[in-house]
Amino acid sequence: MKRLLSAVIFLAGFVQAELLLFNDTFNTSNGQDINADLELRQSGTQAPAEWNDNVGNNWQSQIEGGTMRLYKAGTAGSVFASLDADFAPIADDIEISVDMQFPNGEAGFAMVNFGLADTDGFSANAGYSFRVDNRTGDYLLGFYDNGAFRGQSNVTAYVTNINTLVVHYQGGNAVSATFNGWQYVFSSGNTNYAGTVEAENRIMLGWYSDGDPSTSSVKFDNVSVTAESIPAFPAFADITGPNLIPNGDFSALANKVPSDASQWNMTGTFGDFSATANATADLESWSHYYEDPNRLIPAVGTPHVNDGDGELDGTFYLDTHLNGDTVVLNSSMDYRNGLKQEDILNGVAIDSDATYQFVTDLLDPSWNSSESAFTVALTTGSGSDVTNTANAVAGTLQQLVSTALPSSFGSPAAVSISGADLLAVQGSGPVNVIFNHVCDAEIPGFPGGVASNDVKNIALVSQVQLDSVSLHAVIEAQEGDLNKDGVVDQDDADLAQNYLDGNGGLSAADRQAALIGDGMTAAEALAALNLSDFDIDGDGSFTAGDVTAVRALTPWKLKMALNGAMIGFEWESTELKQYDVETCTSLENPVWTKYNDGVATYENILASGTGTNTLSAVLPDDSMRFFRVVEEAGPTSFISVESGSFEDPPGASGSWSVVHPVWNPTGSSLYQLNMGTTHFTTSPDGSWMALMNNIGTISQDLATTVNAGDTLTVTFSGGNAKSESSTTGGGVFNAVFRVGTTPYTMAVDTTGLDPDTWQTYTNTVTVSNSGSLSVEFTTVSGKPWLDNIGAVTRTEPR
């Protein structure tokens, strides 16, 4: 039996809001090469680390006056160059733009490629992009694909002036480009249509020239990627009770003739489609009803038989088909084709406190939809009152224009009715369900003069297909049951973490911020993103705290088994927690004590770190016992260190900045932190790193008191710069835990490291005094580098 659908708000879709994903204005000092500190100039929600030089020959690049200039390196011949940069995955609807110009004009042939790409780089004969070709007094705009150009020309000159190219993508596919007020649109009706262009989250710039080396160049500026809409996270359908409408999924058929057919005419209907000739079946619990104001039925002759009798013999205009899964209703010329089921709530218990949903899952294949409509309702009464919509139960009548119906199953039409109202209706008499379809398209020449090609003309008939109709109670999910499967478990915690991280796209935090910045309230943003249920802590937003709250709601799973003469235990465990196995001999006024089997007392058992703890050899005694496992705070905790990776410098000047004031630096140099590739090819974490000899000493009060006997651990990275760097050679610095005024010092020597390398160090001490805790790093000699200071781990003695 198929699973019936319930309706949810924002089951899928996108919310209109603009969000800058990436922007580069190339504002830095003149004359820098493409590989020099480009990451300084990126901004936006998710800036890439750098532009990558993918392919090219005999070309150079510089930042000049706030623009990126690509130019020929003094050599004749053709040049092709490309750059790319990644940005965060997001949205179905993206717009990218770039300002460009050929400042010196071009005597030869030059082109610019710009777009999102699904390859690692453009080349002269491959790639996916929009292309602008520069010619004297002319340019071309269009799609460039594997060496073939598909586009259109425009006579407006594009030589030395600055113009903006804007490209629009939907669903990863390029749909249009606009340049200098002229637009190129991808459509199947365009003779230059290149087909679907699927793109990844990589923006690319390409340039080709065969012109004079002294003048061949192109300038780019103001590269941006903007999301025009923010995708909601996938929602989960409500938990529902059983369908109160018998055979609401249309699966139960009876009296099938022939039994092995793939579809049948519903018994008592008037279809004459040749593919279902002589095939009939009953739909259990349902009966057919109709209205035929124009007397089409007599013109069909004998239903379900193509015998030449009647001017509409062989037509499919009045068909009602069954296949054990769906119901198909056809209509033409005001023929109302419907099904009904009477007294559906006879003997059914209605919960007056519940909310019920009346849901119809249907589709319209777009046969003459503009002239047709679909009606569905619960009604009261008997006899002719059953199909009279004047007797519809309040709030359940839905009269839908077929053009508004979905083209596939899964987006049901639904209304809600309170249990109290449904109970009152049930008490007043029979409750029925009806649905029907009617199309008012005229059959030319009917009656008496229908042309043969209008007997089976799809333009004269409308069709609606139904997958299910249901009436069910909505069961409120318990707090934390985010996937609405009826239980709160690890799957819900994993789902919360996945959505927080972005579910493969932009993070939940960035999506919420974008919608709030666009004018929504926090509650509206949560609802639009399908995240209302994820705000477990009730602070009005979905954050990491809610993921923690979901995990706290997840019940333990404790298993016990006899292993020969031993008892085995297995339970889910949480990092940094410890556990006691407790026992009692009666659950009536129980007295729980830690269990001792004569060998050990099973207490203070540390979490294994794998998520599961096991005990396999616990001895039983002669008593009947009950067991439980109790979770407690473990002896190990984490103490956070702010700005441990130096990624939030307060005053960047080019590639240098001072350290964050939370560190209380003793030095005042403006060259304490650096980012880029001048001194290192990579950094251990993020972009910024600290040059210790320009800092002197940094220290941070961790706002924590520790006790004698506590063991403290912190990890960090020390480095030796590139051999060509002015800071190469490494140096010595001290890593210090300070408890009160007592230092616990570890010397770190990076002079033995290879140039352009980092090493992770761990400082672990057991302190002999109690007091407030701080961490400190002090330069001793040379030019050591520091980065990636982790949280402090504190383990208390047991």
Coordinates of N, CA and C in Angstrom, one line a residue, residues 517-594:
G517 N 17.9 40.1 6.9 CA 18.4 41.3 6.2 C 17.5 41.8 5.1
D518 N 16.7 40.9 4.6 CA 15.8 41.3 3.5 C 14.4 41.7 4.1
G519 N 14.3 41.8 5.4 CA 13.1 42.4 6.0 C 12.2 41.4 6.8
M520 N 12.6 40.1 6.8 CA 11.8 39.2 7.5 C 12.1 39.3 9.0
T521 N 11.1 38.9 9.9 CA 11.4 38.7 11.3 C 12.2 37.3 11.4
A522 N 12.8 37.1 12.6 CA 13.5 35.9 12.8 C 12.5 34.7 12.7
A523 N 11.3 34.8 13.2 CA 10.4 33.7 13.2 C 9.9 33.5 11.7
E524 N 9.7 34.5 10.9 CA 9.4 34.4 9.5 C 10.5 33.7 8.7
A525 N 11.7 34.0 9.0 CA 12.9 33.4 8.4 C 12.9 31.9 8.7
L526 N 12.7 31.5 9.9 CA 12.7 30.1 10.3 C 11.6 29.4 9.6
A527 N 10.4 30.0 9.5 CA 9.3 29.3 8.8 C 9.6 29.2 7.3
A528 N 10.1 30.2 6.7 CA 10.4 30.2 5.3 C 11.4 29.1 4.9
L529 N 12.3 28.9 5.8 CA 13.4 27.9 5.6 C 13.1 26.5 6.1
N530 N 11.8 26.3 6.6 CA 11.4 25.0 7.2 C 12.2 24.7 8.4
L531 N 12.6 25.7 9.2 CA 13.4 25.4 10.4 C 12.7 25.7 11.7
S532 N 11.5 26.0 11.7 CA 10.8 26.4 12.9 C 10.9 25.3 14.0
D533 N 10.8 24.1 13.6 CA 10.9 23.0 14.6 C 12.3 22.7 15.1
F534 N 13.3 23.3 14.4 CA 14.7 23.1 14.7 C 15.1 24.1 15.8
D535 N 14.3 25.1 16.2 CA 14.6 26.0 17.2 C 14.3 25.4 18.6
I536 N 15.0 24.4 19.0 CA 14.7 23.6 20.2 C 14.8 24.5 21.4
D537 N 15.8 25.3 21.5 CA 16.0 26.1 22.8 C 15.1 27.4 22.8
G538 N 14.3 27.6 21.7 CA 13.4 28.7 21.8 C 13.9 30.1 21.8
D539 N 15.2 30.3 21.3 CA 15.8 31.6 21.3 C 15.5 32.4 20.0
G540 N 14.6 31.8 19.1 CA 14.3 32.6 17.9 C 15.2 32.3 16.7
S541 N 16.2 31.5 16.8 CA 17.1 31.2 15.7 C 17.5 29.7 15.8
F542 N 18.0 29.2 14.7 CA 18.6 27.9 14.6 C 20.1 27.9 14.7
T543 N 20.7 27.5 15.7 CA 22.1 27.6 15.9 C 22.7 26.2 16.4
A544 N 24.0 26.2 16.7 CA 24.6 25.0 17.2 C 24.0 24.6 18.6
G545 N 23.5 25.6 19.3 CA 22.9 25.3 20.6 C 21.7 24.4 20.4
D546 N 21.0 24.5 19.3 CA 19.8 23.7 19.1 C 20.2 22.2 18.7
V547 N 21.4 22.1 18.0 CA 21.9 20.7 17.8 C 22.2 20.1 19.1
T548 N 22.8 20.8 20.0 CA 23.1 20.2 21.3 C 21.9 19.9 22.0
A549 N 20.8 20.7 21.9 CA 19.6 20.4 22.6 C 18.9 19.2 22.0
V550 N 19.0 19.0 20.7 CA 18.4 17.7 20.1 C 19.1 16.5 20.7
R551 N 20.5 16.6 20.7 CA 21.2 15.5 21.2 C 20.8 15.2 22.7
A552 N 20.5 16.2 23.5 CA 20.1 16.0 24.9 C 18.8 15.3 25.0
L553 N 17.9 15.4 23.9 CA 16.6 14.8 23.9 C 16.7 13.4 23.5
T554 N 17.8 13.0 22.9 CA 17.9 11.6 22.3 C 18.0 10.6 23.5
P555 N 17.1 9.7 23.6 CA 17.2 8.7 24.7 C 18.3 7.7 24.5
W556 N 18.8 7.3 25.7 CA 19.8 6.3 25.6 C 19.2 4.9 25.2
K557 N 20.1 4.1 24.6 CA 19.7 2.8 24.3 C 20.6 1.8 25.1
L558 N 20.1 1.2 26.1 CA 20.8 0.3 26.9 C 20.4 -1.2 26.6
K559 N 21.4 -2.0 26.3 CA 21.2 -3.4 26.0 C 21.9 -4.2 27.1
M560 N 21.2 -5.3 27.5 CA 21.8 -6.3 28.4 C 21.7 -7.7 27.8
A561 N 22.7 -8.5 28.0 CA 22.6 -9.9 27.5 C 23.5 -10.8 28.4
L562 N 23.1 -12.1 28.5 CA 23.8 -13.1 29.3 C 24.9 -13.6 28.4
N563 N 26.2 -13.5 28.8 CA 27.3 -14.1 28.1 C 27.8 -15.3 29.0
G564 N 27.2 -16.4 28.8 CA 27.5 -17.6 29.7 C 27.0 -17.3 31.1
A565 N 28.0 -17.2 32.0 CA 27.6 -16.9 33.4 C 27.8 -15.4 33.7
M566 N 28.1 -14.7 32.7 CA 28.4 -13.2 32.9 C 27.2 -12.4 32.3
I567 N 27.2 -11.1 32.8 CA 26.2 -10.2 32.2 C 27.0 -9.2 31.3
G568 N 26.4 -9.0 30.1 CA 27.0 -8.0 29.2 C 26.1 -6.7 29.1
F569 N 26.7 -5.6 29.1 CA 26.0 -4.3 29.0 C 26.6 -3.6 27.8
E570 N 25.7 -2.9 27.1 CA 26.1 -2.0 26.0 C 25.1 -0.8 26.0
W571 N 25.7 0.5 25.9 CA 24.9 1.7 25.9 C 25.6 2.8 25.1
E572 N 24.7 3.7 24.6 CA 25.3 4.8 23.8 C 25.9 5.8 24.8
S573 N 27.1 6.3 24.4 CA 27.8 7.2 25.3 C 28.2 8.5 24.6
T574 N 28.4 9.5 25.4 CA 28.7 10.8 24.9 C 30.1 11.3 25.4
E575 N 30.9 11.8 24.4 CA 32.2 12.3 24.7 C 32.2 13.2 26.0
L576 N 33.3 13.0 26.8 CA 33.5 13.8 28.0 C 32.5 13.5 29.1
K577 N 31.7 12.5 29.0 CA 30.8 12.0 30.1 C 31.4 10.8 30.7
Q578 N 30.9 10.5 31.9 CA 31.2 9.2 32.6 C 29.9 8.6 33.1
Y579 N 30.0 7.3 33.4 CA 28.8 6.5 33.7 C 28.9 5.6 34.9
D580 N 27.8 5.4 35.6 CA 27.7 4.5 36.7 C 26.7 3.4 36.3
V581 N 27.0 2.1 36.6 CA 26.0 1.1 36.5 C 25.3 0.9 37.9
E582 N 24.0 1.2 38.0 CA 23.3 1.1 39.3 C 22.3 0.0 39.3
T583 N 22.0 -0.5 40.5 CA 21.1 -1.7 40.6 C 20.2 -1.5 41.8
C584 N 19.1 -2.2 41.7 CA 18.1 -2.4 42.8 C 17.5 -3.7 42.7
T585 N 16.8 -4.1 43.8 CA 16.2 -5.5 43.8 C 14.7 -5.4 43.6
S586 N 14.1 -4.2 43.6 CA 12.7 -4.0 43.5 C 12.4 -2.6 42.9
L587 N 11.4 -2.6 42.0 CA 11.0 -1.3 41.4 C 9.9 -0.6 42.2
E588 N 9.5 -1.2 43.3 CA 8.6 -0.6 44.2 C 9.4 0.1 45.3
N589 N 9.4 1.4 45.3 CA 10.2 2.2 46.2 C 11.7 1.8 46.1
P590 N 12.3 1.9 44.8 CA 13.6 1.4 44.6 C 14.7 2.2 45.3
V591 N 15.7 1.5 45.7 CA 16.9 2.1 46.2 C 18.1 1.7 45.3
W592 N 18.5 2.7 44.5 CA 19.5 2.4 43.5 C 20.9 2.6 44.1
T593 N 21.8 1.6 43.9 CA 23.2 1.7 44.4 C 24.1 1.3 43.2
K594 N 25.4 1.8 43.3 CA 26.3 1.4 42.3 C 26.6 -0.1 42.5

